[in-house]
PDB file of C-alpha atoms in Angstrom:
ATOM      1  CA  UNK A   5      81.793  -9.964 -50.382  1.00  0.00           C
ATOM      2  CA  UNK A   6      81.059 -13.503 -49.148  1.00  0.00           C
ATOM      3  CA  UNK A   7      79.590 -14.363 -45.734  1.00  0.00           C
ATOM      4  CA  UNK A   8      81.223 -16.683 -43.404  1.00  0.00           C
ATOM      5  CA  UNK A   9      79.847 -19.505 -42.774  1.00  0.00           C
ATOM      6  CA  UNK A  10      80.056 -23.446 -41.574  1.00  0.00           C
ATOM      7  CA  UNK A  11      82.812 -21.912 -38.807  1.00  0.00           C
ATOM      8  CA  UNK A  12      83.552 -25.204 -36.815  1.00  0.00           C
ATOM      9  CA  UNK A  13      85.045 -23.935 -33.292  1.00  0.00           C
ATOM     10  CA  UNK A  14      85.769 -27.038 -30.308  1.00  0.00           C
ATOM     11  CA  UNK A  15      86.959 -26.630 -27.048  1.00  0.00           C
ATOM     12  CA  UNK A  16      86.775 -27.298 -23.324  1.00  0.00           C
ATOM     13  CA  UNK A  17      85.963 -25.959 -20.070  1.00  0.00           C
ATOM     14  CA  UNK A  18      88.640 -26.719 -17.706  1.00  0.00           C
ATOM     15  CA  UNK A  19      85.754 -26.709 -14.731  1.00  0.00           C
ATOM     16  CA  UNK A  20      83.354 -28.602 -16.645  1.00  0.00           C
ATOM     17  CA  UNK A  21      86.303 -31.423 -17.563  1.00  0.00           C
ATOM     18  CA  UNK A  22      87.338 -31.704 -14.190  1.00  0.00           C
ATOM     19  CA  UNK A  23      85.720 -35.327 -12.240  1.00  0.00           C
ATOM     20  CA  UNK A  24      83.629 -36.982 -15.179  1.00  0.00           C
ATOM     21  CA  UNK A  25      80.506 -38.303 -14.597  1.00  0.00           C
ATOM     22  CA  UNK A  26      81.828 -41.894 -14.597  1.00  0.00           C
ATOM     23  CA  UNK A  27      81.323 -43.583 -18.030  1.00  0.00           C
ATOM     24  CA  UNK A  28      81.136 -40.046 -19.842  1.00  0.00           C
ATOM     25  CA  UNK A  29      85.325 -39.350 -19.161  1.00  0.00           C
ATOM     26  CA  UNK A  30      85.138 -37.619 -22.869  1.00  0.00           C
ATOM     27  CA  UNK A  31      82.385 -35.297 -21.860  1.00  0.00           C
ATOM     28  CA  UNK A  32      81.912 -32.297 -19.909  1.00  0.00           C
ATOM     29  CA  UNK A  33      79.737 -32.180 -17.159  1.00  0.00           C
ATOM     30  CA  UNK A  34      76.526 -30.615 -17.833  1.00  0.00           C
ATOM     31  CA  UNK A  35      75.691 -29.579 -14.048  1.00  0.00           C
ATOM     32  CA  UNK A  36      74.084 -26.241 -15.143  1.00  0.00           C
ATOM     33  CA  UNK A  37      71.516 -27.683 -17.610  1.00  0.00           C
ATOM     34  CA  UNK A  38      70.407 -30.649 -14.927  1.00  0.00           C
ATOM     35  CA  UNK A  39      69.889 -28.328 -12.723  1.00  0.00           C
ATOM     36  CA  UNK A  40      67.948 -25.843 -14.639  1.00  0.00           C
ATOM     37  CA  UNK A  41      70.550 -23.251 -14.125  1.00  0.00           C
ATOM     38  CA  UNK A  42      71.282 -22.312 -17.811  1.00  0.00           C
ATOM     39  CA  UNK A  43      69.588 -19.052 -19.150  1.00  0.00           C
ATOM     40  CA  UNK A  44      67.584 -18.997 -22.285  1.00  0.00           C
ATOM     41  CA  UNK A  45      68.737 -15.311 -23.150  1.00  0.00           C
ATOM     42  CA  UNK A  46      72.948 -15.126 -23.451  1.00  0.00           C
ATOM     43  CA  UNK A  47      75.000 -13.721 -20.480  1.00  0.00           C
ATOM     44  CA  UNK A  48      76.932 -11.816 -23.064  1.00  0.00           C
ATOM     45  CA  UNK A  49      76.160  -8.281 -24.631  1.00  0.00           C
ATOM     46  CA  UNK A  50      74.531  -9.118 -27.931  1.00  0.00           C
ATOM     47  CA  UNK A  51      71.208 -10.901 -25.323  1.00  0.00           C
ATOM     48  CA  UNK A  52      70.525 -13.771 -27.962  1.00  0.00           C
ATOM     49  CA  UNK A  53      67.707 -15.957 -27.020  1.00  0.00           C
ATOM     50  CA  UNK A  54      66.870 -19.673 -27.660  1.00  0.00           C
ATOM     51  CA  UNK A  55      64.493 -21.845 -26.792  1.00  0.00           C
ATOM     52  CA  UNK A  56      64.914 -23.930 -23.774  1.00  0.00           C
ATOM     53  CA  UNK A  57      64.509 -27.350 -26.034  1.00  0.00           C
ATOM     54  CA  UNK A  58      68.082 -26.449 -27.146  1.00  0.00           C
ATOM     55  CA  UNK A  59      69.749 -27.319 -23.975  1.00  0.00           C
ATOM     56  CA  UNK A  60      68.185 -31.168 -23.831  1.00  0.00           C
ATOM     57  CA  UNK A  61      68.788 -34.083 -25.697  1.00  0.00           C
ATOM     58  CA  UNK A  62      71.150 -32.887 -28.665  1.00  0.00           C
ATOM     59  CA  UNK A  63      69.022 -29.774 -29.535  1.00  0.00           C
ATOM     60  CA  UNK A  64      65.945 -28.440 -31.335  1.00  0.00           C
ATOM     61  CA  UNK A  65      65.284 -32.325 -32.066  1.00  0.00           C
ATOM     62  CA  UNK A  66      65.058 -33.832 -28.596  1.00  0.00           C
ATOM     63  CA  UNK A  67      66.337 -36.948 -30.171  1.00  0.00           C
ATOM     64  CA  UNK A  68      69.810 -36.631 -30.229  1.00  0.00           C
ATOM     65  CA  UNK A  69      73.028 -37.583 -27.970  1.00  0.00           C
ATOM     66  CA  UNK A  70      73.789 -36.529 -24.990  1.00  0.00           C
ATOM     67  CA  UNK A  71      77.202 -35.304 -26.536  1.00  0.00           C
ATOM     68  CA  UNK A  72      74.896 -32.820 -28.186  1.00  0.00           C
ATOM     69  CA  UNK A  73      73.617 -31.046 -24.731  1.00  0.00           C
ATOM     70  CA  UNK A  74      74.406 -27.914 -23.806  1.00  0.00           C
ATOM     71  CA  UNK A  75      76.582 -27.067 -21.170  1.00  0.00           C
ATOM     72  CA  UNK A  76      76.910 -23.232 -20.953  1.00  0.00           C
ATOM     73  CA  UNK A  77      77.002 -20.190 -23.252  1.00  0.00           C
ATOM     74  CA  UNK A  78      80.045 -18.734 -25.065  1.00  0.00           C
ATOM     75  CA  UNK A  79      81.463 -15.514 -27.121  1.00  0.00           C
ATOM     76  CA  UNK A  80      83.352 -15.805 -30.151  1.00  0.00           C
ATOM     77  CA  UNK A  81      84.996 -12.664 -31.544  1.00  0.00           C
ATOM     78  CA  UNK A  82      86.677 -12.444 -34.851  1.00  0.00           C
ATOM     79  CA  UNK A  83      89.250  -9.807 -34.638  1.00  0.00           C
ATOM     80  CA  UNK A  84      91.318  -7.790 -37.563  1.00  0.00           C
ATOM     81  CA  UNK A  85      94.256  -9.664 -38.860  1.00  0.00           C
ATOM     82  CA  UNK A  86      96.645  -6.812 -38.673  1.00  0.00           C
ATOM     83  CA  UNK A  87      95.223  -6.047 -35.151  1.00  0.00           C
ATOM     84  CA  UNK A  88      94.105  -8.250 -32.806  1.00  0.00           C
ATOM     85  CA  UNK A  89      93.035  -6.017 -30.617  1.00  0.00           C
ATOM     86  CA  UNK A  90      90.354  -4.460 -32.980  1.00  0.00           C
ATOM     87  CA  UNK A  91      86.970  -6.464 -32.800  1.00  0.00           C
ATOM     88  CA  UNK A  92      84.977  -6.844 -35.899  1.00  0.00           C
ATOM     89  CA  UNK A  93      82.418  -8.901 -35.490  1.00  0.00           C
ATOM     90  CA  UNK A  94      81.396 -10.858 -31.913  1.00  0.00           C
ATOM     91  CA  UNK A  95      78.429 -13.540 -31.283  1.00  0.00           C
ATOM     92  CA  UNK A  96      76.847 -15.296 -28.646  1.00  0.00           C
ATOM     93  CA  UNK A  97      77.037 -19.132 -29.121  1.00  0.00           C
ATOM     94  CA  UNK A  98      76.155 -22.437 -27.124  1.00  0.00           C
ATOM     95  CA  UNK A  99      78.677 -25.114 -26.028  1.00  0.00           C
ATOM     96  CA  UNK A 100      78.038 -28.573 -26.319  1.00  0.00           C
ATOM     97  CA  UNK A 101      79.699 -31.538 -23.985  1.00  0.00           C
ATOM     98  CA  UNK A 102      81.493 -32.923 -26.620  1.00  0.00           C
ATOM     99  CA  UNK A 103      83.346 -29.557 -27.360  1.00  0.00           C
ATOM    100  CA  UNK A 104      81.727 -27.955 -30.050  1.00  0.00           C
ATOM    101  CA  UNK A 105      80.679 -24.998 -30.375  1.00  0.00           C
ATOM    102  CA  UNK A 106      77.489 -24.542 -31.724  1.00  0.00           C
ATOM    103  CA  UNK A 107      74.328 -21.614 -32.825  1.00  0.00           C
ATOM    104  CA  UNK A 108      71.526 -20.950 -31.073  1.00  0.00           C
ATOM    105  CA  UNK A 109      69.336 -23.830 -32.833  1.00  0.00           C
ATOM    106  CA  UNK A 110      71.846 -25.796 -30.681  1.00  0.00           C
ATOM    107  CA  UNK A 111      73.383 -27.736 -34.027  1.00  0.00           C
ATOM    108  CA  UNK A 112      74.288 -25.360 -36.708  1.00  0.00           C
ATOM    109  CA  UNK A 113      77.788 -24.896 -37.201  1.00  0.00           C
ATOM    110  CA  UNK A 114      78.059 -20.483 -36.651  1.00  0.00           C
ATOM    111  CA  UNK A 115      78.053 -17.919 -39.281  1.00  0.00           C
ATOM    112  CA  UNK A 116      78.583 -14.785 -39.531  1.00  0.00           C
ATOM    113  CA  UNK A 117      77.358 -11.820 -41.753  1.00  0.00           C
ATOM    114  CA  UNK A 118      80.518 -10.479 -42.487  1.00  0.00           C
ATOM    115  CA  UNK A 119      83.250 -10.238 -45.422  1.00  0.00           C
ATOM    116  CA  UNK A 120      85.285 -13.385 -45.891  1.00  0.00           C
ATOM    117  CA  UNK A 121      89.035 -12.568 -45.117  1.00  0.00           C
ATOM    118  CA  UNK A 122      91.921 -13.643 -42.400  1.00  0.00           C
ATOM    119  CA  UNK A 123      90.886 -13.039 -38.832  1.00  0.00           C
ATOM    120  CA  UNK A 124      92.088 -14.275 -35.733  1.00  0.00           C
ATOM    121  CA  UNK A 125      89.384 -15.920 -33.418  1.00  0.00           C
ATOM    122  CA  UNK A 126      88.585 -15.193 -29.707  1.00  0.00           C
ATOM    123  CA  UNK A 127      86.583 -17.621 -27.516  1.00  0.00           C
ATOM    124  CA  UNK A 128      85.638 -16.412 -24.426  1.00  0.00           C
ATOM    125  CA  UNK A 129      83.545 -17.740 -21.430  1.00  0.00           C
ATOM    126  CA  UNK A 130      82.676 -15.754 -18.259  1.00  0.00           C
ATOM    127  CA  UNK A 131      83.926 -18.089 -15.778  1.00  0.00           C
ATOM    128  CA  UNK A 132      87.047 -18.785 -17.351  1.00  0.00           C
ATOM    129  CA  UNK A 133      90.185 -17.301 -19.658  1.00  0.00           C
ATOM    130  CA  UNK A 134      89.909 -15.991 -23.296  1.00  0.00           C
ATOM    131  CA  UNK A 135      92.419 -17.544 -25.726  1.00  0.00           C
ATOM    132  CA  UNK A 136      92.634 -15.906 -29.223  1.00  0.00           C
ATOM    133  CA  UNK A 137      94.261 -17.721 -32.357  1.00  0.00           C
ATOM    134  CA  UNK A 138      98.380 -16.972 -32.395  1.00  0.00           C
ATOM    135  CA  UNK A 139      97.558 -15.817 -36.421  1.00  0.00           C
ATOM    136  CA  UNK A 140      94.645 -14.931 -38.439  1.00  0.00           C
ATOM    137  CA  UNK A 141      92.865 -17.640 -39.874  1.00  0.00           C
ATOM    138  CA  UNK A 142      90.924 -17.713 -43.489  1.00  0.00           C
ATOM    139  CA  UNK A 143      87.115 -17.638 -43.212  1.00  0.00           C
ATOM    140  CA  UNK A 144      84.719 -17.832 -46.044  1.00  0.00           C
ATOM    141  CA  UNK A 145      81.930 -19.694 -47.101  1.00  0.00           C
ATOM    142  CA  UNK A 146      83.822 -22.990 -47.087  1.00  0.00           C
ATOM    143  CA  UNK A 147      83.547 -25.012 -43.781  1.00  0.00           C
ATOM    144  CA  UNK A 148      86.555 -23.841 -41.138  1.00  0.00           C
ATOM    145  CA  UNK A 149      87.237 -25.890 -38.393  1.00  0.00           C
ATOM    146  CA  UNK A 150      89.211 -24.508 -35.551  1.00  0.00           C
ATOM    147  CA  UNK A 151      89.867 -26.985 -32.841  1.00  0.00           C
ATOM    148  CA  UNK A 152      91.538 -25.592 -29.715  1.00  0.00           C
ATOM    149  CA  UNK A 153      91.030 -28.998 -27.727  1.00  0.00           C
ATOM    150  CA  UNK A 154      94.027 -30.871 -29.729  1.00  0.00           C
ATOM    151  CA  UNK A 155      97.203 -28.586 -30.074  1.00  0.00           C
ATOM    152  CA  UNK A 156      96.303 -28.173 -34.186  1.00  0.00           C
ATOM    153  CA  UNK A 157      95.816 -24.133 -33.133  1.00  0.00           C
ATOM    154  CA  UNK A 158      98.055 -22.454 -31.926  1.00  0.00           C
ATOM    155  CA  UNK A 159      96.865 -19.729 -29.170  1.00  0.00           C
ATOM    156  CA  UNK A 160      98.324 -16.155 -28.806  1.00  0.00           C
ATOM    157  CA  UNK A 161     100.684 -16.173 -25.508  1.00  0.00           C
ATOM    158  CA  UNK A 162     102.331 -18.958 -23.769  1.00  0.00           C
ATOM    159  CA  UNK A 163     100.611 -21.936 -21.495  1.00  0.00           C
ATOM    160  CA  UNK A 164      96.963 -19.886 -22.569  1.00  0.00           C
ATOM    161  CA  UNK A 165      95.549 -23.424 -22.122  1.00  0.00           C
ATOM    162  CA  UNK A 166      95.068 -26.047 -19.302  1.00  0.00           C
ATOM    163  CA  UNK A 167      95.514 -29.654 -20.178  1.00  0.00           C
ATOM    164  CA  UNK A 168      93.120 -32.072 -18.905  1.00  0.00           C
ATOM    165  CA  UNK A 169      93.893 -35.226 -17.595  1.00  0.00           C
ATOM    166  CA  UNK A 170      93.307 -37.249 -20.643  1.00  0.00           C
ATOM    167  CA  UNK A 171      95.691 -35.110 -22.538  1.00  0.00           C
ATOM    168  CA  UNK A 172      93.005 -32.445 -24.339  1.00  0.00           C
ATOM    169  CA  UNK A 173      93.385 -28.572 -24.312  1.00  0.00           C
ATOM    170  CA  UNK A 174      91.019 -26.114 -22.035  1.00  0.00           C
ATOM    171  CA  UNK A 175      89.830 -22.949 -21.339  1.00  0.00           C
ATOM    172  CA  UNK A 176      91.644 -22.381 -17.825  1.00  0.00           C
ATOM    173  CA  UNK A 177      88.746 -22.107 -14.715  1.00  0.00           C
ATOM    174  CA  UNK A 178      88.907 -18.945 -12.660  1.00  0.00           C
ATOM    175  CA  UNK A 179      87.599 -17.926  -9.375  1.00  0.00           C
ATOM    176  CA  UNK A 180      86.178 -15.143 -10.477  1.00  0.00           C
ATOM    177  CA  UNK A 181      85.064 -13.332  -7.097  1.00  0.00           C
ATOM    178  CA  UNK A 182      88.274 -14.736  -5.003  1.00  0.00           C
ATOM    179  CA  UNK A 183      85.773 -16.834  -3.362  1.00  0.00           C
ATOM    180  CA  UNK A 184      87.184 -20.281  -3.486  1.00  0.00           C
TER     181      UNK A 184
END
């Protein structure tokens, strides 16, 4: 059995898309990690922890781009490709304003410990909907790349994402606790 590795997931957050920063039209905002908001232990059931230096300045480095900063947390699920309803494996994961989708160093493309084989892939966030792949996909130790930002995936349902106004794919935003 092989482990999966050099998984490559990109998306967006519809809320984080929405009104730019001007000059960064291609990025998401990044309002949570200015404002100190951003927890260093995930929101999400498996409680992974990073170090704070993550969310600044492209990662562990502190030298990179500010495409590399972190805007929020994530969960990826890899489900059974003759049930998508069956989780197999799940992991916490950070999401960078450029899209992608990134481990807790805040740069390493995700892995997982788990035998290589088709599985459909789940990204959710808690502040907006899931999407899931519309078929199972072939992981293994060979770099995957699964970009849900430009229409090369198809998602499971129909309309599952938003499109922003410069023509990428999101996660739709939700109000949560009604709110407004």
């Amino acid at each position: 059995s092989n482990t999966i590795s050099d998984l490559r997931i990109k998306t967006y957050l519809q809320g984080a898309s929405l009104n730019p920063n001007i000059g960064e039209e291609t990025l998401m905002r990044d309002d949570l990690r200015v404002l100190g908001y951003l927890p260093t232990t995930s929101p999400y059931i498996d409680g992974l922890t990073c170090n704070p230096s993550v969310f600044n300045a492209g990662g562990t480095s502190g030298s990179g781009v500010i495409d590399d900063d972190i805007v929020d947390w994530v969960w990826i699920e890899l489900r059974d490709s003759n049930d998508n309803t069956a989780i197999l494996a799940s992991k916490s994961a950070l999401l960078q304003r450029d899209g992608d989708i990134v481990d807790v160093d805040g740069l390493s493309s995700l892995s997982f410990d788990f035998t290589s084989g088709n599985y459909y892939i789940v990204l959710n966030h808690r502040n907006h909907l899931g999407i899931m792949t519309a078929t199972s996909i072939v992981l293994n130790e060979s770099t995957t790349i699964v970009d849900f930002t430009d229409g090369s995936i198809n998602t499971f349902g129909s309309n599952a994402e938003s499109i922003l106004p410069n023509g990428s794919l999101a996660l739709w935003t939700g109000d949560a606790n009604g709110d407004g």
